[in-house]
Amino acid sequence: MICSPAALAQTGELYEKSGAPGLYDSLDGDAKKLLGELGVDGANVTGGLSGEGIFEMVSSLLRDKLSSPLKAMAALLGVVMLCRLSAGMGDDGGVSPLAGAAACGLILSAPLLGILTTCRRVSGAASVFLTAAVPVYAGLLTAGGNLATGSGYSFITMLAGTAIPVLSTGVFLPMLQIYLGLSIAGAVSGTELGGLADAMYRLGKWALTTLVTLFAAILSVQTAVNAQVDAATGKAAKLALSAGLPIVGGALGDAVTAIQNSVRIVKSGAGAFGMLAALCIFAPAMAECALWAGVCMAGKGLGDLFGVKEIGGIMNAAASAVKMVLALLGSICVVCVASAAAVLLAGG
């Protein structure tokens, strides 16, 4: 009974000194709102999350994002029906399908540009959070006795946090814009630009998969190897302490173990918060992308069903672009979640 309040006080003091409260301040307003709906108001997750709260958060998120895709779906259906009626009235010149494709492009232009802007903003927010979290997580690993793990983790995750906005805004998003422009131009003009657009799409997809795989592999192998080094070093230090100080060496070793256990409690709470915060950063943008991808795929189905291949082509290109943005967001989210999970699992 006497030791429990002392341990709690020590854990709270370690939490304040670790810099973990600053993780919550580094989040944007949308992520903080979602965390508030889940009952999390600080950078430490100590209790479980209720399934009812998660369901209410997801349903509220979908309700907020659903109105614009439904309106766009109704407009696309109207354009496809007009093109079909025009073809049935004797339009043999092929003007109405091209006009319909152009109209569909106008309908989707604002949402697609908004998705690209959202992806740029979310990748920047993820980079800010990861950059703020790396010193805290590396410090907790080092304080918990994981010296090698903390130093290696700090380098690889800081490199990832710096590279995320550079690669997303400087490489992948411009490539998506070029792909989308070529696909729309080919569908509207009737020229054969699909081969070049598909090559760019496959190149971007391959590069994205390779980068995420390399990061996950390097972080996993490095954390596993360094964890074994830290375990061997810790056992050797305790043995040397017990042998060098026969009377008080064991007591000092127990004190060090108690401090490390307190650090592990703080590390577990901060790591769980990092995983949950990463999901909340990306949840609104990924939900929006998923809804618009569904609209584009439904529009492609309508174009193929009513025999308007131009509309089907432009909708297919839009769906591919939105799915690539969704894959980009998912990849960055995986990087952030894996970085927090490595802290949560390192050192036990």
C-alpha positions as YAML, in Angstrom:
chain: A
units: angstrom
residues:
- id: 1
  name: MET
  ca: [0.00, 0.00, 0.00]
- id: 2
  name: ILE
  ca: [2.89, 2.35, 0.70]
- id: 3
  name: CYS
  ca: [4.83, 1.44, -2.45]
- id: 4
  name: SER
  ca: [1.90, 1.80, -4.89]
- id: 5
  name: PRO
  ca: [1.42, 5.60, -4.50]
- id: 6
  name: ALA
  ca: [5.20, 6.06, -4.69]
- id: 7
  name: ALA
  ca: [5.35, 4.04, -7.90]
- id: 8
  name: LEU
  ca: [2.46, 6.00, -9.39]
- id: 9
  name: ALA
  ca: [4.12, 9.29, -8.45]
- id: 10
  name: GLN
  ca: [7.39, 8.14, -9.98]
- id: 11
  name: THR
  ca: [5.60, 7.08, -13.17]
- id: 12
  name: GLY
  ca: [3.82, 10.44, -13.41]
- id: 13
  name: GLU
  ca: [7.07, 12.30, -12.91]
- id: 14
  name: LEU
  ca: [8.77, 10.25, -15.62]
- id: 15
  name: TYR
  ca: [5.82, 10.92, -17.95]
- id: 16
  name: GLU
  ca: [6.14, 14.68, -17.48]
- id: 17
  name: LYS
  ca: [9.93, 14.74, -17.84]
- id: 18
  name: SER
  ca: [9.95, 12.50, -20.92]
- id: 19
  name: GLY
  ca: [8.28, 15.16, -23.08]
- id: 20
  name: ALA
  ca: [5.37, 12.83, -23.90]
- id: 21
  name: PRO
  ca: [2.71, 15.51, -23.17]
- id: 22
  name: GLY
  ca: [4.06, 17.44, -26.17]
- id: 23
  name: LEU
  ca: [2.96, 14.64, -28.51]
- id: 24
  name: TYR
  ca: [-0.68, 15.63, -28.07]
- id: 25
  name: ASP
  ca: [0.14, 19.26, -28.80]
- id: 26
  name: SER
  ca: [1.83, 18.31, -32.10]
- id: 27
  name: LEU
  ca: [-1.42, 16.92, -33.54]
- id: 28
  name: ASP
  ca: [-3.78, 18.91, -35.74]
- id: 29
  name: GLY
  ca: [-7.33, 19.82, -34.78]
- id: 30
  name: ASP
  ca: [-9.04, 16.96, -36.61]
- id: 31
  name: ALA
  ca: [-6.90, 14.32, -34.90]
- id: 32
  name: LYS
  ca: [-7.49, 15.88, -31.49]
- id: 33
  name: LYS
  ca: [-11.24, 15.88, -32.15]
- id: 34
  name: LEU
  ca: [-11.25, 12.19, -33.03]
- id: 35
  name: LEU
  ca: [-9.14, 11.37, -29.98]
- id: 36
  name: GLY
  ca: [-11.58, 13.32, -27.84]
- id: 37
  name: GLU
  ca: [-14.45, 11.25, -29.22]
- id: 38
  name: LEU
  ca: [-12.55, 8.14, -28.18]
- id: 39
  name: GLY
  ca: [-12.05, 9.51, -24.66]
- id: 40
  name: VAL
  ca: [-8.32, 10.28, -25.00]
- id: 41
  name: ASP
  ca: [-7.31, 13.78, -23.91]
- id: 42
  name: GLY
  ca: [-3.54, 13.37, -23.44]
- id: 43
  name: ALA
  ca: [-0.51, 11.58, -24.84]
- id: 44
  name: ASN
  ca: [-0.93, 8.53, -22.62]
- id: 45
  name: VAL
  ca: [-3.35, 5.66, -23.19]
- id: 46
  name: THR
  ca: [-3.74, 3.72, -19.96]
- id: 47
  name: GLY
  ca: [-7.24, 2.28, -20.31]
- id: 48
  name: GLY
  ca: [-9.06, 0.30, -22.95]
- id: 49
  name: LEU
  ca: [-11.14, 1.76, -25.75]
- id: 50
  name: SER
  ca: [-14.81, 0.88, -25.93]
- id: 51
  name: GLY
  ca: [-16.18, -0.65, -29.10]
- id: 52
  name: GLU
  ca: [-19.18, 1.67, -28.89]
- id: 53
  name: GLY
  ca: [-16.95, 4.74, -28.92]
- id: 54
  name: ILE
  ca: [-15.01, 3.50, -31.94]
- id: 55
  name: PHE
  ca: [-18.23, 2.71, -33.82]
- id: 56
  name: GLU
  ca: [-19.69, 6.14, -33.07]
- id: 57
  name: MET
  ca: [-16.49, 7.84, -34.20]
- id: 58
  name: VAL
  ca: [-16.39, 5.92, -37.49]
- id: 59
  name: SER
  ca: [-20.09, 6.46, -38.21]
- id: 60
  name: SER
  ca: [-19.82, 10.20, -37.46]
- id: 61
  name: LEU
  ca: [-16.79, 10.42, -39.73]
- id: 62
  name: LEU
  ca: [-18.60, 8.74, -42.61]
- id: 63
  name: ARG
  ca: [-21.69, 10.90, -42.16]
- id: 64
  name: ASP
  ca: [-19.60, 14.05, -42.41]
- id: 65
  name: LYS
  ca: [-17.91, 12.87, -45.61]
- id: 66
  name: LEU
  ca: [-20.87, 11.25, -47.39]
- id: 67
  name: SER
  ca: [-22.92, 14.18, -48.74]
- id: 68
  name: SER
  ca: [-20.52, 15.39, -51.46]
- id: 69
  name: PRO
  ca: [-19.89, 11.91, -52.96]
- id: 70
  name: LEU
  ca: [-23.64, 11.25, -53.13]
- id: 71
  name: LYS
  ca: [-24.26, 14.54, -54.98]
- id: 72
  name: ALA
  ca: [-21.44, 13.77, -57.40]
- id: 73
  name: MET
  ca: [-22.85, 10.27, -57.97]
- id: 74
  name: ALA
  ca: [-26.24, 11.74, -58.88]
- id: 75
  name: ALA
  ca: [-24.61, 14.21, -61.29]
- id: 76
  name: LEU
  ca: [-22.57, 11.46, -62.97]
- id: 77
  name: LEU
  ca: [-25.68, 9.33, -63.37]
- id: 78
  name: GLY
  ca: [-27.46, 12.25, -65.03]
- id: 79
  name: VAL
  ca: [-24.58, 12.80, -67.47]
- id: 80
  name: VAL
  ca: [-24.44, 9.12, -68.41]
- id: 81
  name: MET
  ca: [-28.20, 9.02, -69.00]
- id: 82
  name: LEU
  ca: [-28.06, 12.14, -71.19]
- id: 83
  name: CYS
  ca: [-25.26, 10.61, -73.27]
- id: 84
  name: ARG
  ca: [-27.26, 7.43, -73.72]
- id: 85
  name: LEU
  ca: [-30.38, 9.35, -74.72]
- id: 86
  name: SER
  ca: [-28.37, 11.41, -77.19]
- id: 87
  name: ALA
  ca: [-26.95, 8.24, -78.75]
- id: 88
  name: GLY
  ca: [-30.47, 6.82, -79.02]
- id: 89
  name: MET
  ca: [-31.65, 9.95, -80.84]
- id: 90
  name: GLY
  ca: [-29.16, 9.45, -83.66]
- id: 91
  name: ASP
  ca: [-25.91, 11.10, -82.55]
- id: 92
  name: ASP
  ca: [-23.52, 9.21, -84.80]
- id: 93
  name: GLY
  ca: [-20.71, 11.75, -84.69]
- id: 94
  name: GLY
  ca: [-19.56, 10.74, -81.23]
- id: 95
  name: VAL
  ca: [-19.82, 14.29, -79.89]
- id: 96
  name: SER
  ca: [-22.06, 13.52, -76.94]
- id: 97
  name: PRO
  ca: [-19.74, 10.88, -75.37]
- id: 98
  name: LEU
  ca: [-16.79, 13.28, -75.52]
- id: 99
  name: ALA
  ca: [-18.93, 16.07, -74.08]
- id: 100
  name: GLY
  ca: [-20.11, 13.70, -71.36]
- id: 101
  name: ALA
  ca: [-16.54, 12.72, -70.55]
- id: 102
  name: ALA
  ca: [-15.60, 16.38, -70.29]
- id: 103
  name: ALA
  ca: [-18.60, 17.01, -68.01]
- id: 104
  name: CYS
  ca: [-17.59, 14.10, -65.78]
- id: 105
  name: GLY
  ca: [-14.09, 15.50, -65.63]
- id: 106
  name: LEU
  ca: [-15.46, 18.85, -64.49]
- id: 107
  name: ILE
  ca: [-17.62, 17.17, -61.86]
- id: 108
  name: LEU
  ca: [-14.64, 15.30, -60.43]
- id: 109
  name: SER
  ca: [-11.99, 17.99, -60.85]
- id: 110
  name: ALA
  ca: [-12.68, 19.85, -57.60]
- id: 111
  name: PRO
  ca: [-12.95, 16.70, -55.43]
- id: 112
  name: LEU
  ca: [-9.78, 15.21, -56.92]
- id: 113
  name: LEU
  ca: [-7.81, 18.41, -56.37]
- id: 114
  name: GLY
  ca: [-9.21, 18.52, -52.83]
- id: 115
  name: ILE
  ca: [-8.03, 14.95, -52.23]
- id: 116
  name: LEU
  ca: [-4.53, 15.79, -53.43]
- id: 117
  name: THR
  ca: [-4.47, 18.87, -51.18]
- id: 118
  name: THR
  ca: [-5.69, 16.80, -48.25]
- id: 119
  name: CYS
  ca: [-2.99, 14.20, -48.88]
- id: 120
  name: ARG
  ca: [-0.34, 16.92, -48.87]
- id: 121
  name: ARG
  ca: [-1.70, 18.38, -45.61]
- id: 122
  name: VAL
  ca: [-2.00, 15.00, -43.88]
- id: 123
  name: SER
  ca: [1.50, 13.93, -44.88]
- id: 124
  name: GLY
  ca: [2.81, 17.17, -43.42]
- id: 125
  name: ALA
  ca: [0.86, 16.61, -40.18]
- id: 126
  name: ALA
  ca: [2.22, 13.05, -39.96]
- id: 127
  name: SER
  ca: [5.75, 14.33, -40.47]
- id: 128
  name: VAL
  ca: [5.31, 16.91, -37.68]
- id: 129
  name: PHE
  ca: [3.97, 14.26, -35.30]
- id: 130
  name: LEU
  ca: [6.68, 11.74, -36.14]
- id: 131
  name: THR
  ca: [9.41, 14.36, -35.79]
- id: 132
  name: ALA
  ca: [8.05, 15.34, -32.36]
- id: 133
  name: ALA
  ca: [7.65, 11.72, -31.27]
- id: 134
  name: VAL
  ca: [11.11, 10.43, -32.21]
- id: 135
  name: PRO
  ca: [13.07, 12.25, -29.45]
- id: 136
  name: VAL
  ca: [10.47, 11.22, -26.85]
- id: 137
  name: TYR
  ca: [10.43, 7.58, -27.89]
- id: 138
  name: ALA
  ca: [14.22, 7.38, -28.23]
- id: 139
  name: GLY
  ca: [14.61, 8.94, -24.77]
- id: 140
  name: LEU
  ca: [12.18, 6.46, -23.23]
- id: 141
  name: LEU
  ca: [14.01, 3.55, -24.85]
- id: 142
  name: THR
  ca: [17.34, 4.82, -23.58]
- id: 143
  name: ALA
  ca: [15.98, 5.47, -20.07]
- id: 144
  name: GLY
  ca: [14.57, 1.95, -20.01]
- id: 145
  name: GLY
  ca: [18.01, 0.46, -20.61]
- id: 146
  name: ASN
  ca: [17.67, -0.03, -24.39]
- id: 147
  name: LEU
  ca: [20.69, 2.05, -25.41]
- id: 148
  name: ALA
  ca: [21.41, 0.39, -28.75]
- id: 149
  name: THR
  ca: [17.72, 0.20, -29.67]
- id: 150
  name: GLY
  ca: [17.17, 3.86, -28.83]
- id: 151
  name: SER
  ca: [20.09, 5.12, -30.91]
- id: 152
  name: GLY
  ca: [19.24, 3.00, -33.95]
- id: 153
  name: TYR
  ca: [15.53, 3.78, -33.69]
- id: 154
  name: SER
  ca: [16.18, 7.51, -33.53]
- id: 155
  name: PHE
  ca: [18.15, 7.51, -36.78]
- id: 156
  name: ILE
  ca: [15.79, 5.43, -38.94]
- id: 157
  name: THR
  ca: [12.56, 7.06, -37.76]
- id: 158
  name: MET
  ca: [13.90, 10.60, -37.97]
- id: 159
  name: LEU
  ca: [15.00, 9.82, -41.52]
- id: 160
  name: ALA
  ca: [11.50, 8.56, -42.32]
- id: 161
  name: GLY
  ca: [9.87, 11.63, -40.78]
- id: 162
  name: THR
  ca: [12.06, 13.90, -42.90]
- id: 163
  name: ALA
  ca: [11.53, 11.91, -46.09]
- id: 164
  name: ILE
  ca: [7.73, 11.65, -45.87]
- id: 165
  name: PRO
  ca: [6.83, 15.23, -46.95]
- id: 166
  name: VAL
  ca: [9.67, 15.33, -49.49]
- id: 167
  name: LEU
  ca: [8.62, 12.15, -51.26]
- id: 168
  name: SER
  ca: [4.86, 12.72, -51.05]
- id: 169
  name: THR
  ca: [4.77, 16.37, -52.14]
- id: 170
  name: GLY
  ca: [7.83, 16.30, -54.40]
- id: 171
  name: VAL
  ca: [7.50, 12.93, -56.16]
- id: 172
  name: PHE
  ca: [4.27, 10.98, -55.76]
- id: 173
  name: LEU
  ca: [1.67, 13.76, -55.86]
- id: 174
  name: PRO
  ca: [3.17, 15.47, -58.96]
- id: 175
  name: MET
  ca: [3.35, 12.04, -60.62]
- id: 176
  name: LEU
  ca: [-0.33, 11.50, -59.81]
- id: 177
  name: GLN
  ca: [-1.25, 14.87, -61.27]
- id: 178
  name: ILE
  ca: [0.60, 14.05, -64.50]
- id: 179
  name: TYR
  ca: [-1.05, 10.62, -64.64]
- id: 180
  name: LEU
  ca: [-4.49, 12.08, -64.09]
- id: 181
  name: GLY
  ca: [-3.93, 14.80, -66.71]
- id: 182
  name: LEU
  ca: [-2.75, 12.28, -69.33]
- id: 183
  name: SER
  ca: [-5.65, 9.94, -68.60]
- id: 184
  name: ILE
  ca: [-8.28, 12.69, -68.83]
- id: 185
  name: ALA
  ca: [-6.73, 14.13, -71.99]
- id: 186
  name: GLY
  ca: [-6.68, 10.71, -73.61]
- id: 187
  name: ALA
  ca: [-10.30, 9.98, -72.66]
- id: 188
  name: VAL
  ca: [-11.64, 13.35, -73.82]
- id: 189
  name: SER
  ca: [-9.61, 13.69, -77.02]
- id: 190
  name: GLY
  ca: [-9.76, 10.06, -78.05]
- id: 191
  name: THR
  ca: [-5.95, 9.79, -78.39]
- id: 192
  name: GLU
  ca: [-3.89, 6.84, -77.19]
- id: 193
  name: LEU
  ca: [-2.22, 8.12, -74.02]
- id: 194
  name: GLY
  ca: [-3.25, 5.23, -71.82]
- id: 195
  name: GLY
  ca: [0.02, 3.33, -72.22]
- id: 196
  name: LEU
  ca: [2.16, 6.18, -70.90]
- id: 197
  name: ALA
  ca: [-0.27, 6.86, -68.06]
- id: 198
  name: ASP
  ca: [-0.35, 3.18, -67.05]
- id: 199
  name: ALA
  ca: [3.47, 3.04, -67.08]
- id: 200
  name: MET
  ca: [3.65, 6.01, -64.71]
- id: 201
  name: TYR
  ca: [1.01, 4.44, -62.47]
- id: 202
  name: ARG
  ca: [2.86, 1.12, -62.24]
- id: 203
  name: LEU
  ca: [6.16, 2.91, -61.58]
- id: 204
  name: GLY
  ca: [4.67, 4.92, -58.70]
- id: 205
  name: LYS
  ca: [3.00, 1.86, -57.22]
- id: 206
  name: TRP
  ca: [6.23, -0.17, -57.39]
- id: 207
  name: ALA
  ca: [8.28, 2.64, -55.82]
- id: 208
  name: LEU
  ca: [5.77, 3.11, -52.99]
- id: 209
  name: THR
  ca: [5.67, -0.61, -52.20]
- id: 210
  name: THR
  ca: [9.46, -0.85, -52.25]
- id: 211
  name: LEU
  ca: [9.98, 2.09, -49.90]
- id: 212
  name: VAL
  ca: [7.46, 0.88, -47.31]
- id: 213
  name: THR
  ca: [8.85, -2.66, -47.43]
- id: 214
  name: LEU
  ca: [12.42, -1.42, -46.96]
- id: 215
  name: PHE
  ca: [11.45, 0.77, -44.00]
- id: 216
  name: ALA
  ca: [9.52, -2.02, -42.27]
- id: 217
  name: ALA
  ca: [12.30, -4.54, -42.86]
- id: 218
  name: ILE
  ca: [15.10, -2.26, -41.65]
- id: 219
  name: LEU
  ca: [13.17, -1.14, -38.57]
- id: 220
  name: SER
  ca: [12.17, -4.71, -37.63]
- id: 221
  name: VAL
  ca: [15.63, -6.22, -38.09]
- id: 222
  name: GLN
  ca: [17.39, -3.33, -36.39]
- id: 223
  name: THR
  ca: [15.03, -3.37, -33.41]
- id: 224
  name: ALA
  ca: [15.29, -7.15, -32.99]
- id: 225
  name: VAL
  ca: [19.10, -7.19, -33.16]
- id: 226
  name: ASN
  ca: [19.55, -4.18, -30.88]
- id: 227
  name: ALA
  ca: [17.07, -5.62, -28.37]
- id: 228
  name: GLN
  ca: [19.26, -8.70, -27.98]
- id: 229
  name: VAL
  ca: [22.34, -6.49, -27.52]
- id: 230
  name: ASP
  ca: [20.56, -4.44, -24.86]
- id: 231
  name: ALA
  ca: [19.39, -7.58, -23.05]
- id: 232
  name: ALA
  ca: [22.92, -9.00, -22.92]
- id: 233
  name: THR
  ca: [24.34, -5.65, -21.81]
- id: 234
  name: GLY
  ca: [21.76, -5.29, -19.04]
- id: 235
  name: LYS
  ca: [22.44, -8.76, -17.65]
- id: 236
  name: ALA
  ca: [26.20, -8.16, -17.72]
- id: 237
  name: ALA
  ca: [25.78, -4.82, -15.91]
- id: 238
  name: LYS
  ca: [23.63, -6.37, -13.15]
- id: 239
  name: LEU
  ca: [26.08, -9.23, -12.72]
- id: 240
  name: ALA
  ca: [29.03, -6.82, -12.46]
- id: 241
  name: LEU
  ca: [27.11, -4.69, -9.96]
- id: 242
  name: SER
  ca: [26.26, -7.68, -7.75]
- id: 243
  name: ALA
  ca: [29.83, -9.00, -7.89]
- id: 244
  name: GLY
  ca: [31.49, -5.63, -7.31]
- id: 245
  name: LEU
  ca: [29.23, -4.63, -4.41]
- id: 246
  name: PRO
  ca: [28.39, -7.85, -2.55]
- id: 247
  name: ILE
  ca: [26.24, -6.25, 0.15]
- id: 248
  name: VAL
  ca: [24.30, -3.49, -1.62]
- id: 249
  name: GLY
  ca: [24.75, -4.61, -5.22]
- id: 250
  name: GLY
  ca: [21.53, -6.63, -5.25]
- id: 251
  name: ALA
  ca: [19.53, -3.74, -3.75]
- id: 252
  name: LEU
  ca: [20.91, -1.34, -6.35]
- id: 253
  name: GLY
  ca: [20.04, -3.82, -9.09]
- id: 254
  name: ASP
  ca: [16.46, -4.05, -7.76]
- id: 255
  name: ALA
  ca: [16.23, -0.24, -7.68]
- id: 256
  name: VAL
  ca: [17.39, -0.03, -11.28]
- id: 257
  name: THR
  ca: [14.82, -2.67, -12.25]
- id: 258
  name: ALA
  ca: [12.07, -0.72, -10.51]
- id: 259
  name: ILE
  ca: [12.99, 2.44, -12.39]
- id: 260
  name: GLN
  ca: [13.06, 0.54, -15.68]
- id: 261
  name: ASN
  ca: [9.61, -0.89, -14.97]
- id: 262
  name: SER
  ca: [8.27, 2.64, -14.42]
- id: 263
  name: VAL
  ca: [9.83, 3.72, -17.69]
- id: 264
  name: ARG
  ca: [8.22, 0.74, -19.44]
- id: 265
  name: ILE
  ca: [4.81, 1.80, -18.13]
- id: 266
  name: VAL
  ca: [5.28, 5.30, -19.55]
- id: 267
  name: LYS
  ca: [6.69, 3.87, -22.77]
- id: 268
  name: SER
  ca: [3.71, 1.55, -23.20]
- id: 269
  name: GLY
  ca: [1.21, 4.37, -22.71]
- id: 270
  name: ALA
  ca: [3.07, 6.72, -25.06]
- id: 271
  name: GLY
  ca: [3.53, 4.00, -27.68]
- id: 272
  name: ALA
  ca: [-0.15, 3.09, -27.62]
- id: 273
  name: PHE
  ca: [-1.01, 6.77, -27.96]
- id: 274
  name: GLY
  ca: [1.33, 7.04, -30.95]
- id: 275
  name: MET
  ca: [-0.44, 4.19, -32.74]
- id: 276
  name: LEU
  ca: [-3.88, 5.61, -31.96]
- id: 277
  name: ALA
  ca: [-2.85, 9.15, -32.93]
- id: 278
  name: ALA
  ca: [-1.48, 7.94, -36.27]
- id: 279
  name: LEU
  ca: [-4.79, 6.26, -37.06]
- id: 280
  name: CYS
  ca: [-6.71, 9.41, -36.11]
- id: 281
  name: ILE
  ca: [-4.45, 11.57, -38.31]
- id: 282
  name: PHE
  ca: [-5.18, 9.47, -41.38]
- id: 283
  name: ALA
  ca: [-8.74, 8.29, -40.72]
- id: 284
  name: PRO
  ca: [-10.60, 11.34, -42.16]
- id: 285
  name: ALA
  ca: [-8.51, 11.52, -45.33]
- id: 286
  name: MET
  ca: [-8.62, 7.77, -45.91]
- id: 287
  name: ALA
  ca: [-12.38, 7.68, -45.39]
- id: 288
  name: GLU
  ca: [-12.81, 10.50, -47.91]
- id: 289
  name: CYS
  ca: [-10.57, 8.76, -50.44]
- id: 290
  name: ALA
  ca: [-12.44, 5.48, -49.99]
- id: 291
  name: LEU
  ca: [-15.80, 7.17, -50.63]
- id: 292
  name: TRP
  ca: [-14.58, 8.97, -53.76]
- id: 293
  name: ALA
  ca: [-12.94, 5.78, -55.04]
- id: 294
  name: GLY
  ca: [-16.34, 4.10, -54.71]
- id: 295
  name: VAL
  ca: [-17.97, 6.95, -56.64]
- id: 296
  name: CYS
  ca: [-15.40, 6.69, -59.44]
- id: 297
  name: MET
  ca: [-15.73, 2.91, -59.70]
- id: 298
  name: ALA
  ca: [-19.53, 3.21, -59.73]
- id: 299
  name: GLY
  ca: [-19.26, 5.85, -62.48]
- id: 300
  name: LYS
  ca: [-17.04, 3.50, -64.50]
- id: 301
  name: GLY
  ca: [-19.64, 0.77, -64.08]
- id: 302
  name: LEU
  ca: [-22.39, 3.10, -65.29]
- id: 303
  name: GLY
  ca: [-20.33, 4.14, -68.32]
- id: 304
  name: ASP
  ca: [-19.69, 0.52, -69.28]
- id: 305
  name: LEU
  ca: [-23.30, -0.47, -68.61]
- id: 306
  name: PHE
  ca: [-24.75, 2.22, -70.90]
- id: 307
  name: GLY
  ca: [-22.07, 1.83, -73.56]
- id: 308
  name: VAL
  ca: [-20.31, 5.19, -73.06]
- id: 309
  name: LYS
  ca: [-16.71, 4.03, -73.12]
- id: 310
  name: GLU
  ca: [-15.27, 7.57, -72.94]
- id: 311
  name: ILE
  ca: [-16.92, 8.13, -69.57]
- id: 312
  name: GLY
  ca: [-15.84, 4.67, -68.45]
- id: 313
  name: GLY
  ca: [-12.23, 5.50, -69.38]
- id: 314
  name: ILE
  ca: [-12.11, 8.81, -67.53]
- id: 315
  name: MET
  ca: [-13.80, 7.33, -64.48]
- id: 316
  name: ASN
  ca: [-11.33, 4.45, -64.48]
- id: 317
  name: ALA
  ca: [-8.43, 6.91, -64.53]
- id: 318
  name: ALA
  ca: [-9.97, 8.91, -61.68]
- id: 319
  name: ALA
  ca: [-10.53, 5.74, -59.65]
- id: 320
  name: SER
  ca: [-6.92, 4.68, -60.18]
- id: 321
  name: ALA
  ca: [-5.65, 8.11, -59.05]
- id: 322
  name: VAL
  ca: [-7.82, 8.09, -55.91]
- id: 323
  name: LYS
  ca: [-6.73, 4.55, -55.07]
- id: 324
  name: MET
  ca: [-3.10, 5.59, -55.45]
- id: 325
  name: VAL
  ca: [-3.67, 8.49, -53.04]
- id: 326
  name: LEU
  ca: [-5.32, 6.03, -50.66]
- id: 327
  name: ALA
  ca: [-2.31, 3.72, -50.98]
- id: 328
  name: LEU
  ca: [0.05, 6.64, -50.32]
- id: 329
  name: LEU
  ca: [-1.87, 7.63, -47.19]
- id: 330
  name: GLY
  ca: [-1.98, 4.03, -46.04]
- id: 331
  name: SER
  ca: [1.76, 3.65, -46.54]
- id: 332
  name: ILE
  ca: [2.56, 6.76, -44.49]
- id: 333
  name: CYS
  ca: [0.12, 5.57, -41.82]
- id: 334
  name: VAL
  ca: [1.91, 2.20, -41.72]
- id: 335
  name: VAL
  ca: [5.22, 4.00, -41.21]
- id: 336
  name: CYS
  ca: [3.83, 5.99, -38.27]
- id: 337
  name: VAL
  ca: [2.09, 3.00, -36.68]
- id: 338
  name: ALA
  ca: [5.16, 0.78, -37.12]
- id: 339
  name: SER
  ca: [7.35, 3.45, -35.51]
- id: 340
  name: ALA
  ca: [5.08, 3.56, -32.44]
- id: 341
  name: ALA
  ca: [4.71, -0.23, -32.35]
- id: 342
  name: ALA
  ca: [8.49, -0.66, -32.35]
- id: 343
  name: VAL
  ca: [8.65, 1.47, -29.19]
- id: 344
  name: LEU
  ca: [5.80, -0.46, -27.64]
- id: 345
  name: LEU
  ca: [7.42, -3.85, -28.26]
- id: 346
  name: ALA
  ca: [11.11, -3.05, -27.78]
- id: 347
  name: GLY
  ca: [12.60, -4.28, -24.52]
- id: 348
  name: GLY
  ca: [9.48, -6.11, -23.38]
...
